[in-house]
């Protein structure tokens, strides 16, 4: 399992430059919004957490749809399916590798973007923490889509549509926890704990669903 | 606008959607049955042999 | 060889054949019952009093609420069928959730449209992005996605299995729709009929609402049975065409 | 180790490709599938490897003593595609599969460098897999079978794109594997240069014409 | 050439499920936004044009990086390079096909999304027009990146560095033209004309650069 | 049509794979490349097709009367990969290449359906290419050579994954092509069943050992 993690990390560093494209896209998104909203710094800092979260969601989508497709194309998927390691675990490890290569850099870059958006220190910290806790859920949800994409002779976007709606709760609680950290009346912990719960829920459901789809897709 | 307008429109839209749904399913069923009948008519010789054996099982 | 092939084909269809016979006998009764319920429901919904708060527009409720319920129930039926597909590999289950997807989309569309039409006079806007409305919109998108998925794959049994997985994963949306009004405080009405401590709604509205709800439910089952029969016929036609083509090529 | 198939039938799309295929292989035995293009050789191998569901029939694997085991555990599958990543070096590829596969009880695999040596390409394990020529790639995919021990080898046209010398090497490696009590299932169009193999000739959509012992 | 255009269109319809899917995907993205930003209709209508433009960038990025990669992987690229048709033209046709299949549906759907985002009629029109004029530039820029990705064994990194920064001016002028149409003081034409100029510039430079990269890539 | 190569040398990475390869082929002549895996056959074919730059030397193409022409124009290249899209049906694939290639002057290609017929797979042009078996895919890739006319065929292991009957069909098609004044360049490990071909044996990194007329 460790070897699979290492291989996937190596691959994403060698082949995709995955991390960088995600971060750059993320930065582009964040760079463009101020043009839309105008130079109103107050407003910017108000919508900052939301924008950073939306950017993270979109950046996580890039490349996620090919999580299993490259494996199928060169025949590795067959061998992976045949092994006795529980398939759920294999999927989980692949998700973790993808998260480390693609989403973790976003979490690390988010404070920088927070500064661009004129967010307060507390807000910046809250966004980074909620991203750290919430983005894995996005990866797990996407994995189900990627697994379904493999079974289609022609995968692709179709999958993101099926899966993206499931990401909405993650976004809602991530954003509301970040706001709660800044605005006094609302407490930070409840939405944050719900976010944590969602991530744990999808950490189980995602790999299970993906494994189920992969088993039924093989031909 | 009067409330009556919204009520009428919502009932009309619902009726339209239900009608389209019903019509599509109905017509689809007619087409399928026609196809089955055509196959039955054209392929009796071929099918009867296969089906005869099958029914024994 | 030919013989063994024919045997599998027909043992596969043995069950569907029974289903076709049975549903053929039930359908006329179901259709009549639906029509009667609709007649009664429509009569009641136009003769009862208006609400003092909402005025005449409360009549929209008699369509809106049953359609909204049905949009969720249809998904639940699909989820049950999906379990049937994955666990028992029952061919009827495949047919069932494939046939239900367009129906679910239609009921969701009705709920969305009537909700918007109710929202304009009540809230002053056609659409807001609140939790209830958006989660229903998401449900609509998921129905469309499942329809597209079924179209994109040409091996029906594989399509059934893959979409079954997706249906089950997407089922998390249903509790979100149901409880969204309680988890987030929004513009939308909280549940007043289906709740643990009994309905809080005035019986004046409750009776027509329930009659309409039953009418919609029977409409759904009628249409679902019809669509399932169509789908079975469609599969029979392709199977027999294939067999005919195979025989023809063998004779040559 | 014992591999038994009973009354196998498989479907592709809507078509039944073959039906009623049965065989039984014990330690040191091999079965060669032959037949025309599209007759279902690859399909049969995938059914046996557990990658495709059989329409009817069953495959059972018996390890001496332990009773039935899962398909994937005891076998290596080499398909038409090589299952190696073009971006990684040969060494990394082989190393990954070695630790991912693990060893089946009763044997151990050799190291990646040694395996490359055995297929005659000892010197070039540092190259990215994508740089190799077609035949070299196929040989390295074969080396994958050596880095971890599995008693059953399922090979789909192992010798495609190979030169004569590599074919002889492969034949030697297979013979050695059978000598140690392994089992071989291979689909091929060219004689593999192995003696005493049983042969199963597939005849396309109509099932199996006959099974010839050799 | 016509046959290449048709083939690429067919492929993207089959592979992705077609225009409808792209639009659906775009709609899902837009449906997600209000959850992040909150149901504040005023704010929504203000950031609307920026969101729609970012959606277009995302849609253009999804799949654009594989414009030539699939061709190389199955060997078609060799045959395409060998033909006597000028390579620049071939690249141009492939770009056009990609644009028609992926970006045009978004342009067509953007008014609907504008309605969802509560944008005014003028803003909706302006966004649609700027998208129509600006998205081809994104495709052409992306094509250079895709060609470079094919030629380098580890092209991934370079592509993201190359493509996204070049796309930012397009995005900025597109968004600011849309805003200029709504807000009175700023005139619409200057940014719009600059956008047009950028597109024409990249319509020449993009295919040229891509063709050059492909020629030097083959091995 | 006349194809001349003079003093060709090519490099892969940092290694000179071969040097000083010269030959001259006229209408109806063929040259078979043989040699070990990794000896540079595919590389040489790609140099001749104009897909790789030669390190030294030059390839010239002369059409009768017209003087030199560009490499790509006059030849078909069939590499290790099939250059067909798995998502499109066979018919769509062949149709696309037919209209994209166009015909070289002096001949016309046959229709997609006819070409599929010629390689023995007339009935299944409606299937997506990805559904075909390995050998069927290779045959359809060969059918691509028939849908548009080119005097020179450059084939890299055309018979990989083919059954015996298809090999004979291919040999017939090649013979027919040569009979109409075509030129053949093929790399292969198995005898193609063609008589009177010249053979060029590549010996790997050290250049060429000899050229044997047959
Ligand atoms: C497009 C907009 C709307 C959508 C998508 C929508 C959706 C739904 C759904 C899914 C339910 C079923 C909830 C459940 O079973 O718990 C429901 C029930 C209901 N809706 Fe809406 N709705 C919309 C607009 C409105 C408007 C504008 C009103 C009235 C002002 C309204 C009034 C109600 C009422 C009274 C119920 C019944 C609640 C109960 O008693 O359980 N809805 N709606
Ligand atoms: N999804 C599918 N739908 C319909 N037919 C299919 C599908 N997949 C494969 N086939 C058909 O199944 C048959 C069996 O293919 P298989 O790969 O098993 O053949 P094979 O014996 O390995 O041939 P080869 O020698 O060419 O490798 C082929 O005729 C192929 O066209
Ligand atoms: N980019 C590269 N860097 C270094 N070496 C390379 C590179 N690309 C190819 N090679 C080497 O070039 C050699 C020639 O490969 P080529 O594909 O021409 O061989 P071939 O004769 O066609 O072999 P086969 O019979 O296996 O198809 C191989 O030894 C390969 O390892
Ligand atoms: Mg095969
Ligand atoms: Mg080669």
PDB file of C-alpha atoms in Angstrom, chain E residues 67-68 87-89 91-92 95 136-148 162 166 198-214:
ATOM      1  CA  UNK E  67      -6.026  17.968 -27.158  1.00  0.00           C
ATOM      2  CA  UNK E  68      -2.980  16.282 -28.705  1.00  0.00           C
ATOM      3  CA  UNK E  87       0.187  21.676 -39.910  1.00  0.00           C
ATOM      4  CA  UNK E  88      -0.904  25.128 -38.752  1.00  0.00           C
ATOM      5  CA  UNK E  89      -4.206  24.606 -40.465  1.00  0.00           C
ATOM      6  CA  UNK E  91      -4.044  22.680 -35.458  1.00  0.00           C
ATOM      7  CA  UNK E  92      -6.446  25.516 -36.173  1.00  0.00           C
ATOM      8  CA  UNK E  95      -8.890  24.242 -31.952  1.00  0.00           C
ATOM      9  CA  UNK E 136     -11.475  31.375 -28.618  1.00  0.00           C
ATOM     10  CA  UNK E 137      -8.381  33.045 -27.227  1.00  0.00           C
ATOM     11  CA  UNK E 138      -8.440  30.665 -24.275  1.00  0.00           C
ATOM     12  CA  UNK E 139      -8.628  27.726 -26.641  1.00  0.00           C
ATOM     13  CA  UNK E 140      -5.735  28.960 -28.773  1.00  0.00           C
ATOM     14  CA  UNK E 141      -3.557  29.617 -25.749  1.00  0.00           C
ATOM     15  CA  UNK E 142      -4.420  26.207 -24.408  1.00  0.00           C
ATOM     16  CA  UNK E 143      -3.468  24.601 -27.707  1.00  0.00           C
ATOM     17  CA  UNK E 144       0.115  25.817 -27.360  1.00  0.00           C
ATOM     18  CA  UNK E 145       0.243  24.335 -23.898  1.00  0.00           C
ATOM     19  CA  UNK E 146      -1.213  21.061 -25.130  1.00  0.00           C
ATOM     20  CA  UNK E 147       1.333  20.847 -27.933  1.00  0.00           C
ATOM     21  CA  UNK E 148       4.211  21.536 -25.573  1.00  0.00           C
ATOM     22  CA  UNK E 162       2.657  28.793 -19.796  1.00  0.00           C
ATOM     23  CA  UNK E 166      -1.411  34.044 -20.624  1.00  0.00           C
ATOM     24  CA  UNK E 198      -6.050  39.537 -28.037  1.00  0.00           C
ATOM     25  CA  UNK E 199      -8.180  36.851 -29.621  1.00  0.00           C
ATOM     26  CA  UNK E 200      -6.998  37.664 -33.132  1.00  0.00           C
ATOM     27  CA  UNK E 201      -3.418  37.777 -31.959  1.00  0.00           C
ATOM     28  CA  UNK E 202      -3.647  34.362 -30.357  1.00  0.00           C
ATOM     29  CA  UNK E 203      -5.601  32.965 -33.309  1.00  0.00           C
ATOM     30  CA  UNK E 204      -2.398  33.431 -35.279  1.00  0.00           C
ATOM     31  CA  UNK E 205       0.209  32.871 -32.625  1.00  0.00           C
ATOM     32  CA  UNK E 206      -1.477  29.881 -30.969  1.00  0.00           C
ATOM     33  CA  UNK E 207      -1.646  27.515 -33.945  1.00  0.00           C
ATOM     34  CA  UNK E 208       1.797  28.661 -35.121  1.00  0.00           C
ATOM     35  CA  UNK E 209       3.344  27.961 -31.756  1.00  0.00           C
ATOM     36  CA  UNK E 210       1.517  24.672 -31.399  1.00  0.00           C
ATOM     37  CA  UNK E 211       2.574  23.520 -34.864  1.00  0.00           C
ATOM     38  CA  UNK E 212       6.167  24.420 -34.140  1.00  0.00           C
ATOM     39  CA  UNK E 213       6.104  22.497 -30.876  1.00  0.00           C
ATOM     40  CA  UNK E 214       4.529  19.461 -32.531  1.00  0.00           C
TER      41      UNK E 214
END
